[in-house]
Every structure is written in C-alpha cells, then in structure tokens.
Short mmCIF file of C-alpha atoms in Angstrom, two decimals:
data_model
loop_
_atom_site.label_atom_id
_atom_site.label_comp_id
_atom_site.label_asym_id
_atom_site.label_seq_id
_atom_site.Cartn_x
_atom_site.Cartn_y
_atom_site.Cartn_z
CA MET A 1 50.01 -46.36 67.73
CA ALA A 2 47.68 -47.90 65.13
CA GLY A 3 44.69 -47.18 67.36
CA PHE A 4 45.70 -43.52 67.63
CA GLU A 5 45.97 -43.22 63.82
CA LEU A 6 42.59 -44.91 63.39
CA ASN A 7 40.98 -42.53 65.91
CA GLN A 8 42.58 -39.57 64.17
CA ALA A 9 41.23 -40.76 60.80
CA VAL A 10 37.73 -41.22 62.24
CA VAL A 11 37.80 -37.72 63.73
CA MET A 12 38.85 -36.28 60.35
CA ILE A 13 36.06 -38.13 58.52
CA VAL A 14 33.47 -36.91 61.03
CA MET A 15 34.73 -33.32 60.73
CA VAL A 16 34.58 -33.37 56.93
CA ALA A 17 31.07 -34.87 56.98
CA TYR A 18 29.94 -32.25 59.50
CA MET A 19 31.29 -29.42 57.34
CA GLN A 20 29.58 -30.77 54.23
CA PHE A 21 26.20 -31.07 55.94
CA HIS A 22 26.36 -27.81 57.86
CA THR A 23 28.01 -25.51 55.34
CA THR A 24 25.57 -23.33 53.51
CA VAL A 25 26.31 -21.50 50.33
CA ALA A 26 24.98 -17.97 50.40
CA LYS A 27 22.36 -17.38 47.75
CA ASN A 28 23.26 -14.38 45.64
CA THR A 29 20.91 -12.06 43.82
CA HIS A 30 22.34 -10.63 40.62
CA VAL A 31 20.61 -7.61 39.12
CA VAL A 32 21.26 -8.11 35.42
CA GLY A 33 23.09 -5.15 33.90
CA GLY A 34 23.56 -3.47 37.27
CA PRO A 35 21.95 -0.02 37.57
CA ALA A 36 21.13 0.08 33.82
CA GLY A 37 18.92 -2.99 34.18
CA TRP A 38 17.57 -5.10 31.33
CA THR A 39 17.34 -2.66 28.45
CA ILE A 40 18.54 -2.12 24.90
CA PRO A 41 22.28 -1.59 25.27
CA ALA A 42 23.51 1.58 23.60
CA SER A 43 26.73 -0.05 22.42
CA GLY A 44 25.82 -3.71 21.87
CA SER A 45 25.55 -6.94 23.84
CA HIS A 46 29.12 -6.75 25.14
CA ILE A 47 27.70 -4.70 28.01
CA TYR A 48 25.94 -7.81 29.32
CA SER A 49 28.90 -10.13 28.67
CA SER A 50 31.22 -7.66 30.43
CA TRP A 51 28.81 -7.46 33.37
CA ALA A 52 28.56 -11.28 33.60
CA ALA A 53 32.35 -11.68 33.43
CA THR A 54 32.66 -9.91 36.79
CA LYS A 55 30.21 -12.26 38.54
CA THR A 56 30.19 -15.82 39.82
CA PHE A 57 26.88 -17.59 39.26
CA ASN A 58 25.96 -20.63 41.34
CA VAL A 59 23.02 -23.01 41.38
CA GLY A 60 20.42 -21.39 43.66
CA ASP A 61 21.34 -17.81 42.78
CA ASP A 62 18.71 -15.45 41.39
CA LEU A 63 18.95 -13.32 38.27
CA VAL A 64 16.75 -10.22 38.45
CA PHE A 65 15.87 -8.67 35.12
CA ASN A 66 14.60 -5.14 35.77
CA PHE A 67 12.41 -3.94 32.92
CA PRO A 68 9.05 -2.25 32.46
CA THR A 69 6.24 -4.66 31.58
CA GLY A 70 5.30 -4.41 27.91
CA LYS A 71 8.66 -2.92 26.86
CA HIS A 72 10.89 -6.00 27.19
CA THR A 73 10.77 -9.73 27.90
CA VAL A 74 13.18 -12.42 29.05
CA ALA A 75 13.30 -15.83 27.39
CA GLU A 76 15.69 -18.64 28.24
CA VAL A 77 16.86 -20.20 24.99
CA PRO A 78 19.44 -22.75 23.82
CA LEU A 79 22.75 -21.55 22.34
CA GLN A 80 21.39 -21.56 18.78
CA GLY A 81 18.46 -19.39 19.86
CA TYR A 82 20.88 -17.06 21.60
CA ASP A 83 23.15 -16.78 18.57
CA GLN A 84 20.29 -16.34 16.09
CA CYS A 85 17.85 -14.45 18.35
CA ASN A 86 15.33 -17.23 17.84
CA THR A 87 12.76 -18.11 20.50
CA THR A 88 11.32 -21.23 18.85
CA ASP A 89 12.89 -23.54 21.46
CA ARG A 90 12.61 -21.26 24.46
CA ALA A 91 12.23 -22.86 27.87
CA ARG A 92 10.05 -20.09 29.25
CA ILE A 93 9.26 -16.46 28.58
CA TYR A 94 8.83 -13.78 31.23
CA LYS A 95 6.67 -10.88 30.10
CA THR A 96 6.20 -9.08 33.41
CA GLY A 97 9.00 -7.01 34.89
CA PRO A 98 10.90 -7.22 37.00
CA ALA A 99 11.45 -10.94 36.39
CA THR A 100 13.39 -13.11 38.83
CA ILE A 101 14.86 -16.36 37.56
CA THR A 102 16.43 -18.84 39.97
CA LEU A 103 19.38 -20.72 38.50
CA THR A 104 18.44 -24.36 39.09
CA LYS A 105 21.18 -26.24 37.23
CA SER A 106 24.80 -25.83 36.29
CA GLY A 107 26.04 -25.09 32.81
CA THR A 108 25.70 -22.18 30.44
CA ARG A 109 22.32 -20.45 30.42
CA HIS A 110 21.23 -18.06 27.66
CA TYR A 111 18.64 -15.28 27.93
CA ILE A 112 17.29 -12.90 25.31
CA CYS A 113 14.70 -10.16 25.01
CA THR A 114 12.22 -11.39 22.41
CA PHE A 115 11.75 -7.81 21.19
CA HIS A 116 15.34 -6.51 21.14
CA CYS A 117 17.74 -9.46 20.93
CA LYS A 118 19.11 -8.34 17.57
CA MET A 119 19.88 -4.98 19.16
CA GLY A 120 22.14 -6.70 21.71
CA GLN A 121 19.73 -7.35 24.57
CA LYS A 122 20.93 -10.83 25.45
CA LEU A 123 22.88 -12.46 28.24
CA SER A 124 24.81 -15.69 28.64
CA VAL A 125 25.96 -16.90 32.09
CA ASN A 126 28.01 -19.87 33.24
CA VAL A 127 26.41 -21.43 36.33
CA LYS A 128 28.62 -23.45 38.70
#
C-alpha cells in the first residue's frame, strides 16, 4: 500500500510540474481609455481610474496609449510624481503616439501626460 501512495504522490508532483512549465499566460493588450484613447478627459481623471478598475493587468501585458504625436506624451512616474503631476523622477517619456508600454514588473505603475496631467490625463494600474 505504501508503494501505491508513493507512486500516486510522484504522479501528482510530475503533473503539477508539467502544468507549471507548459501553462502559458495569454498576453493582453489594453488600449488605455478604450475608444476615447489617451486624451484630456472631459470630466477628470476618474475616467482612467474607472477604466482601469474593470481590467486585470499582468506582467507581460501591453498598455497602448493612443494619442497624436505632439499633442500628448506618456511618462511613467513614481506615486509622488503622479499625485503632483511632476516628471522630475520619470522613468521614461514617450513622445510619439501611439505608445506601447509592456508591463515588466508587478506593483502599482503610474503614468501621466506631461502636458495635461493637471487636467486629469493620468493613469494608475496595479500589475499582478
């Protein structure tokens, strides 16, 4: 009986290992703001937070910021930069639209338009 239980345990371990190595997570592409795109929101930044609340963001997913070059930008900033619309400590700035950003690490990521952040053009996402 002990041999049967041992064999059963080995089979379970092999199955779990197989599933971990052969399971792929589908990469999702999220168009920021949906059809409206990355633009100055008519009624404030809650449009972007409401949009993000309906999505699940995972490492490897892409965020696509649709905007006309020269009219908007996208900068990834720390929380303080997000709250204060400050780009001093930005990680990178994208000046050409549309801009695609691949989410490479988990945690909360913050993005702002360097021209229109104070008008509500900013997005915060929680990446799993």
